[in-house]
PDB file of N, CA and C in Angstrom:
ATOM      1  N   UNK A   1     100.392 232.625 274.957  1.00  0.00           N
ATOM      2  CA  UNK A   1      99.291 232.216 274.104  1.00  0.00           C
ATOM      3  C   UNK A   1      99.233 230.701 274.105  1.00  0.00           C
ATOM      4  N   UNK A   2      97.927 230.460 274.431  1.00  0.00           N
ATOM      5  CA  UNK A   2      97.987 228.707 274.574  1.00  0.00           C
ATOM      6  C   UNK A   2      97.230 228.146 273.049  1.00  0.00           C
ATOM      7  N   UNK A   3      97.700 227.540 272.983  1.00  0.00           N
ATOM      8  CA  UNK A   3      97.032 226.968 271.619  1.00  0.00           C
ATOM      9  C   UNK A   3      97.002 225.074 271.252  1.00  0.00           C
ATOM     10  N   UNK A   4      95.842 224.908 271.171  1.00  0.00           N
ATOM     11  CA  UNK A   4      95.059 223.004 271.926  1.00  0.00           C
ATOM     12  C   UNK A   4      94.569 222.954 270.805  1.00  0.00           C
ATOM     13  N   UNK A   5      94.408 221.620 270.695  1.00  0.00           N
ATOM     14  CA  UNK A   5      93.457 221.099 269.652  1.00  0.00           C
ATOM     15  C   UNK A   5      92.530 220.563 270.077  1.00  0.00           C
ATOM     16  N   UNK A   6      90.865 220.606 269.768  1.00  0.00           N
ATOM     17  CA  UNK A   6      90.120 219.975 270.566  1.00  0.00           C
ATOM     18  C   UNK A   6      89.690 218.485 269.759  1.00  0.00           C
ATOM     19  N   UNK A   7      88.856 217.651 270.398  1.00  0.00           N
ATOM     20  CA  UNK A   7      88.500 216.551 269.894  1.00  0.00           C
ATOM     21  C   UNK A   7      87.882 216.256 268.637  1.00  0.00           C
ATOM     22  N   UNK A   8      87.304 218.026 268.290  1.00  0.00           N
ATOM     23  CA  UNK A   8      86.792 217.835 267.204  1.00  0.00           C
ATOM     24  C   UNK A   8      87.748 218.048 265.921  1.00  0.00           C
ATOM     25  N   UNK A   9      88.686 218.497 266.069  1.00  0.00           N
ATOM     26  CA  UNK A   9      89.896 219.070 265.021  1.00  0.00           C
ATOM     27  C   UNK A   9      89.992 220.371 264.835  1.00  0.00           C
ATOM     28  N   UNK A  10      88.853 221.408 265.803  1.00  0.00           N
ATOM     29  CA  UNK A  10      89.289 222.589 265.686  1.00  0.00           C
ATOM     30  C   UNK A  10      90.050 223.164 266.883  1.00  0.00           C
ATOM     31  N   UNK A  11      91.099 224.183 266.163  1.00  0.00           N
ATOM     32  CA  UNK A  11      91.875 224.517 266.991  1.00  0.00           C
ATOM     33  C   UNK A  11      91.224 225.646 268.400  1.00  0.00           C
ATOM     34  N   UNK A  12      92.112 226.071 269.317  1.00  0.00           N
ATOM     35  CA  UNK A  12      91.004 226.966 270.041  1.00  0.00           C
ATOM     36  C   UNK A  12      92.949 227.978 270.066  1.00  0.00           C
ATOM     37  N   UNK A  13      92.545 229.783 269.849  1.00  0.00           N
ATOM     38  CA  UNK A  13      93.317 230.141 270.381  1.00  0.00           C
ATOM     39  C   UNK A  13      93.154 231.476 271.119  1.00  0.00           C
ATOM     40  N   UNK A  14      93.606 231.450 272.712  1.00  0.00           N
ATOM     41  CA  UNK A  14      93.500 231.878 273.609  1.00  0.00           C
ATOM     42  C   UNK A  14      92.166 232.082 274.090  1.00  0.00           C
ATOM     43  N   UNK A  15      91.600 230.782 274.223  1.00  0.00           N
ATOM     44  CA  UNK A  15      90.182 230.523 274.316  1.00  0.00           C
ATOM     45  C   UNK A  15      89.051 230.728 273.496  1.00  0.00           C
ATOM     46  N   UNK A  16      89.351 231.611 272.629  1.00  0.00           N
ATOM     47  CA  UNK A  16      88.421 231.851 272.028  1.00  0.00           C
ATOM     48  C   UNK A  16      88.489 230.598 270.846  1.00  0.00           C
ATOM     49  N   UNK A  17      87.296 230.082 270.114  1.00  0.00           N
ATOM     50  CA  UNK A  17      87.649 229.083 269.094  1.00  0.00           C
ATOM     51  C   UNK A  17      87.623 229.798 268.072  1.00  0.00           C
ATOM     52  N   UNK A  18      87.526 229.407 266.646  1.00  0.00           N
ATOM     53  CA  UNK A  18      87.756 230.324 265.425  1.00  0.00           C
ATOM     54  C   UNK A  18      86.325 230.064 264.657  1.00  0.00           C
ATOM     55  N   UNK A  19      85.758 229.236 265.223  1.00  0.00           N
ATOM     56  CA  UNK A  19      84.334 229.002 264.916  1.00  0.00           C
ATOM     57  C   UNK A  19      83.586 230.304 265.568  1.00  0.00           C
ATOM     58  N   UNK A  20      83.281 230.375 266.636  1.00  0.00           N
ATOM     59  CA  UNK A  20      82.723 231.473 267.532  1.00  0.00           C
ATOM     60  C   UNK A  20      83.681 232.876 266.504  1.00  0.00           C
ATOM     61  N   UNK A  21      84.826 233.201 266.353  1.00  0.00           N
ATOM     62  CA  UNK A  21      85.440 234.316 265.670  1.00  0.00           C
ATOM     63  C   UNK A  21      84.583 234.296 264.212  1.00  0.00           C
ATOM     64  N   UNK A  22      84.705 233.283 263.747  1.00  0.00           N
ATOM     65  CA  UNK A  22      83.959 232.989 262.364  1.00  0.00           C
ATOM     66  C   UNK A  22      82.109 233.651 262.254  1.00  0.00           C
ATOM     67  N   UNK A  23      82.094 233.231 263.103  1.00  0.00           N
ATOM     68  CA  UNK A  23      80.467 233.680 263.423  1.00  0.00           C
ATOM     69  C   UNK A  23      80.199 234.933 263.734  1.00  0.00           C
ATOM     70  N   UNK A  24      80.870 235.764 264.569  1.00  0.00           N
ATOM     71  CA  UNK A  24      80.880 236.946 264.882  1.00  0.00           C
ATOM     72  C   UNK A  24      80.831 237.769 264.172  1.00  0.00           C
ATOM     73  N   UNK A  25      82.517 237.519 263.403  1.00  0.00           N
ATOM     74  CA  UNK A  25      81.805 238.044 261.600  1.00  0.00           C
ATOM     75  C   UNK A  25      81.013 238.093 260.815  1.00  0.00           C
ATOM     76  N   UNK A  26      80.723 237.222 261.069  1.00  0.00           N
ATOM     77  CA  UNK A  26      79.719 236.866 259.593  1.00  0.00           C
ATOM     78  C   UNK A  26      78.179 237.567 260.769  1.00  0.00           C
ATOM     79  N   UNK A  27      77.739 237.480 261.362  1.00  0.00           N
ATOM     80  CA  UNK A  27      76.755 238.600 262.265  1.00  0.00           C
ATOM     81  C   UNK A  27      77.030 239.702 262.160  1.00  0.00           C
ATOM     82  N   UNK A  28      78.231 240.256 262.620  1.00  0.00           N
ATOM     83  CA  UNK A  28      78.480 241.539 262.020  1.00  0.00           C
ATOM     84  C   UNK A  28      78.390 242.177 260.366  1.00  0.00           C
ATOM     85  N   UNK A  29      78.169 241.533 259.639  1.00  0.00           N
ATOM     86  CA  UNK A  29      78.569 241.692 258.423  1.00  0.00           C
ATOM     87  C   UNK A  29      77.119 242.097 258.172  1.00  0.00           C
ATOM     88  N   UNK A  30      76.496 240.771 258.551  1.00  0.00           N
ATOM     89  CA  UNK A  30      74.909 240.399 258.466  1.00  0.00           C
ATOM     90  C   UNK A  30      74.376 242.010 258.870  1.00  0.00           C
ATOM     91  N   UNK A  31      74.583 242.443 259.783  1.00  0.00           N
ATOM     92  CA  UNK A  31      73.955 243.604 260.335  1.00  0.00           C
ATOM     93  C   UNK A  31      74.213 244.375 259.363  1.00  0.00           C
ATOM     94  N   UNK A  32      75.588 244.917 259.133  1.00  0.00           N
ATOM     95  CA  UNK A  32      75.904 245.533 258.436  1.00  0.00           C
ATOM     96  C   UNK A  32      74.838 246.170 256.835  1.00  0.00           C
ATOM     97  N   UNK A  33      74.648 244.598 256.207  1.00  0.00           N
ATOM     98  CA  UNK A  33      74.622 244.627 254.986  1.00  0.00           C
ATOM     99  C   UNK A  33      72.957 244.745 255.090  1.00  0.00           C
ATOM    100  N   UNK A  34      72.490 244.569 256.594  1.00  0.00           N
ATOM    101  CA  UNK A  34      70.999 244.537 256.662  1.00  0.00           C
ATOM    102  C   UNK A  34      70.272 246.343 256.834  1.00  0.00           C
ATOM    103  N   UNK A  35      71.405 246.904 257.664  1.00  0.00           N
ATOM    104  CA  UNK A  35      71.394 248.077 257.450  1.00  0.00           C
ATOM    105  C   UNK A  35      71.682 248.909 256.416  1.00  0.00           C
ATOM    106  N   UNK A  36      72.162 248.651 255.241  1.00  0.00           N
ATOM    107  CA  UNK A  36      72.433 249.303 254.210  1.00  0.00           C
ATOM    108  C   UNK A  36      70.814 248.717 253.391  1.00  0.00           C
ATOM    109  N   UNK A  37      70.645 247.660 253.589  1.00  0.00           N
ATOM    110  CA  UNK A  37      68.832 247.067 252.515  1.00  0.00           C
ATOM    111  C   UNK A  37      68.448 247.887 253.178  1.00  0.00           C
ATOM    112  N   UNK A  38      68.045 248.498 254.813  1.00  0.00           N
ATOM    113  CA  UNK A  38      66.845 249.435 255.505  1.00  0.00           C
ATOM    114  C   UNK A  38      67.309 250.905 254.528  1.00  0.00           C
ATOM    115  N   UNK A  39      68.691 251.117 254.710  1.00  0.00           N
ATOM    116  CA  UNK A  39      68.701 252.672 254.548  1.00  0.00           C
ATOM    117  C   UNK A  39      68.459 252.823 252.957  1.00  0.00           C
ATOM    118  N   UNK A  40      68.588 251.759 252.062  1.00  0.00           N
ATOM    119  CA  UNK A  40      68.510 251.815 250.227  1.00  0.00           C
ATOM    120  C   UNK A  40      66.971 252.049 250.518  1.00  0.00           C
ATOM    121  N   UNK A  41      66.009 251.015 250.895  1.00  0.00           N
ATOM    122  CA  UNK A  41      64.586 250.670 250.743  1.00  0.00           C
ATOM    123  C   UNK A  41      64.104 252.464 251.292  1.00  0.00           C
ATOM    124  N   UNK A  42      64.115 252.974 252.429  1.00  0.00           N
ATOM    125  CA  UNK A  42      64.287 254.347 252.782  1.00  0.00           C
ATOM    126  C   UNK A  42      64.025 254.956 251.987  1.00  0.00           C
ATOM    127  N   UNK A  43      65.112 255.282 251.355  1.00  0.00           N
ATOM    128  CA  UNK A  43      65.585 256.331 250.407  1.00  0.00           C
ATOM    129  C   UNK A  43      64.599 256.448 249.148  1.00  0.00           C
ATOM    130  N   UNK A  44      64.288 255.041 248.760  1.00  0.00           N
ATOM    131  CA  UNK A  44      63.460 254.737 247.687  1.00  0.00           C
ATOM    132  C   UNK A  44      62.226 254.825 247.717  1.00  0.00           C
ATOM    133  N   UNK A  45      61.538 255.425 248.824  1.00  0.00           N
ATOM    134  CA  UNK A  45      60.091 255.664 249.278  1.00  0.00           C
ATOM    135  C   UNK A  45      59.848 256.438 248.510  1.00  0.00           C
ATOM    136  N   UNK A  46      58.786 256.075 247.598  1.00  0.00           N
ATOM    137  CA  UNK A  46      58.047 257.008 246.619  1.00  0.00           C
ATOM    138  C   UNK A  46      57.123 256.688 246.922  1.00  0.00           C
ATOM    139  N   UNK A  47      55.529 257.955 246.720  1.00  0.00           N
ATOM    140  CA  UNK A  47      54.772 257.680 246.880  1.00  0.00           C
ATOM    141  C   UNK A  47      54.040 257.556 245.188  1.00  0.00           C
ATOM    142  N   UNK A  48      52.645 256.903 245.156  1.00  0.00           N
ATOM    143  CA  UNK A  48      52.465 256.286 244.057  1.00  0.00           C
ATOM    144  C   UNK A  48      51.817 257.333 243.155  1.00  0.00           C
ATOM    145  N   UNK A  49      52.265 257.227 241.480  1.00  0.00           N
ATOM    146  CA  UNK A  49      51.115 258.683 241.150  1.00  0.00           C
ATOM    147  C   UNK A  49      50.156 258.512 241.430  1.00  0.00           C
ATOM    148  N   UNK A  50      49.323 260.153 241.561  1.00  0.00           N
ATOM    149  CA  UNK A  50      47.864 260.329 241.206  1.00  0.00           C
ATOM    150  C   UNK A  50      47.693 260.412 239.902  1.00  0.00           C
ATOM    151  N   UNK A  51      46.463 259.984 239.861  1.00  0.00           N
ATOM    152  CA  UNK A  51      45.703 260.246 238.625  1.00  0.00           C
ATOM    153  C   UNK A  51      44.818 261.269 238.519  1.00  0.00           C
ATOM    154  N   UNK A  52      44.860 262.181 237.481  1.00  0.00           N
ATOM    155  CA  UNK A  52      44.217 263.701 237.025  1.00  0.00           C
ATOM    156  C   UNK A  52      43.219 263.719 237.361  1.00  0.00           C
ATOM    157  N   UNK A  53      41.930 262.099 236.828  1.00  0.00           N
ATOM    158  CA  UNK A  53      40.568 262.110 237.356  1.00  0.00           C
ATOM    159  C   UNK A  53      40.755 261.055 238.256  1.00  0.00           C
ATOM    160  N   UNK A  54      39.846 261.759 239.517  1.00  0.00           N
ATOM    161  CA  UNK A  54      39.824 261.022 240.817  1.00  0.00           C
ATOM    162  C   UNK A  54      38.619 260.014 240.570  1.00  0.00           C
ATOM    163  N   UNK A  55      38.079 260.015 239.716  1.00  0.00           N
ATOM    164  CA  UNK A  55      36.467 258.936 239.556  1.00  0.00           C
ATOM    165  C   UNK A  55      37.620 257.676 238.714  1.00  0.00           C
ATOM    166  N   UNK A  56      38.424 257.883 238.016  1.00  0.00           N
ATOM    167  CA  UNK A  56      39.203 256.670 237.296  1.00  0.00           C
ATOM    168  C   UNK A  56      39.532 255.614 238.495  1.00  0.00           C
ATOM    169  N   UNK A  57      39.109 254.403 238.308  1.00  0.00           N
ATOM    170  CA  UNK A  57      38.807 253.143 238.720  1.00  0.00           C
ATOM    171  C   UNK A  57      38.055 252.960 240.146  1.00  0.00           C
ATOM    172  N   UNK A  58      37.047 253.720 240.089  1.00  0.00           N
ATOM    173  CA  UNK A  58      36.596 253.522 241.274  1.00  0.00           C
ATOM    174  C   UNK A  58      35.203 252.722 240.807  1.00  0.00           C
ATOM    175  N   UNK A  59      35.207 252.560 239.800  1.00  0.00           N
ATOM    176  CA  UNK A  59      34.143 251.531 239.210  1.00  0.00           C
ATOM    177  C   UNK A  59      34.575 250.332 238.726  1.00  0.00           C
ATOM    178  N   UNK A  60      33.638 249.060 238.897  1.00  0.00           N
ATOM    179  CA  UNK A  60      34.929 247.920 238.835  1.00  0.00           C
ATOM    180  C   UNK A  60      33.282 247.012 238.285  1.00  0.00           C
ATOM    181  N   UNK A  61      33.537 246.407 237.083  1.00  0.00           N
ATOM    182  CA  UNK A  61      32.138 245.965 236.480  1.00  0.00           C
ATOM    183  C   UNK A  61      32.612 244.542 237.133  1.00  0.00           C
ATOM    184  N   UNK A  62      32.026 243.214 237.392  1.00  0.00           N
ATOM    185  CA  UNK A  62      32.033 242.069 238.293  1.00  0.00           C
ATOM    186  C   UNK A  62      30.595 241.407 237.538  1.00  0.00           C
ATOM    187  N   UNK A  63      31.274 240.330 236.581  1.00  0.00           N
ATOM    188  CA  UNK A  63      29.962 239.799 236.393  1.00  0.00           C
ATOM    189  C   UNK A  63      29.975 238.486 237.060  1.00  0.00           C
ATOM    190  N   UNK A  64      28.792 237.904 237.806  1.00  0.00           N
ATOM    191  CA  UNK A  64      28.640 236.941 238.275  1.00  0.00           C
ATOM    192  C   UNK A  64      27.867 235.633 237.845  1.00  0.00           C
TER     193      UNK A  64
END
């Protein structure tokens, strides 16, 4: 296992840096937590009531 320090002060180990590891996670996570908002929002599909009389608001007074 090689382990360097680069110019910037982060370490790199076995090529991979811990920035790039850092990120990966946090994308993965991202997905993760983006797929659980799709499958909640899903689930929560309601459709909207009807109303008993179908003539209720289909008249709309507009004075100009």
């Amino acid at each position: 296992m090689q382990i360097s320090s680069s110019s910037s002060g982060q370490s790199q180990v076995g090529g991979v840096s811990e920035e790039l590891r850092a990120a990966k996670l946090a994308k993965t996570q991202q997905e993760a937590e983006g797929k659980a908002a799709v499958e909640l929002l899903e689930s929560a599909n309601v459709s909207p009531p009807q109303s008993a009389d179908p003539a209720v608001g289909q008249n709309i007074n507009i004075k100009v």
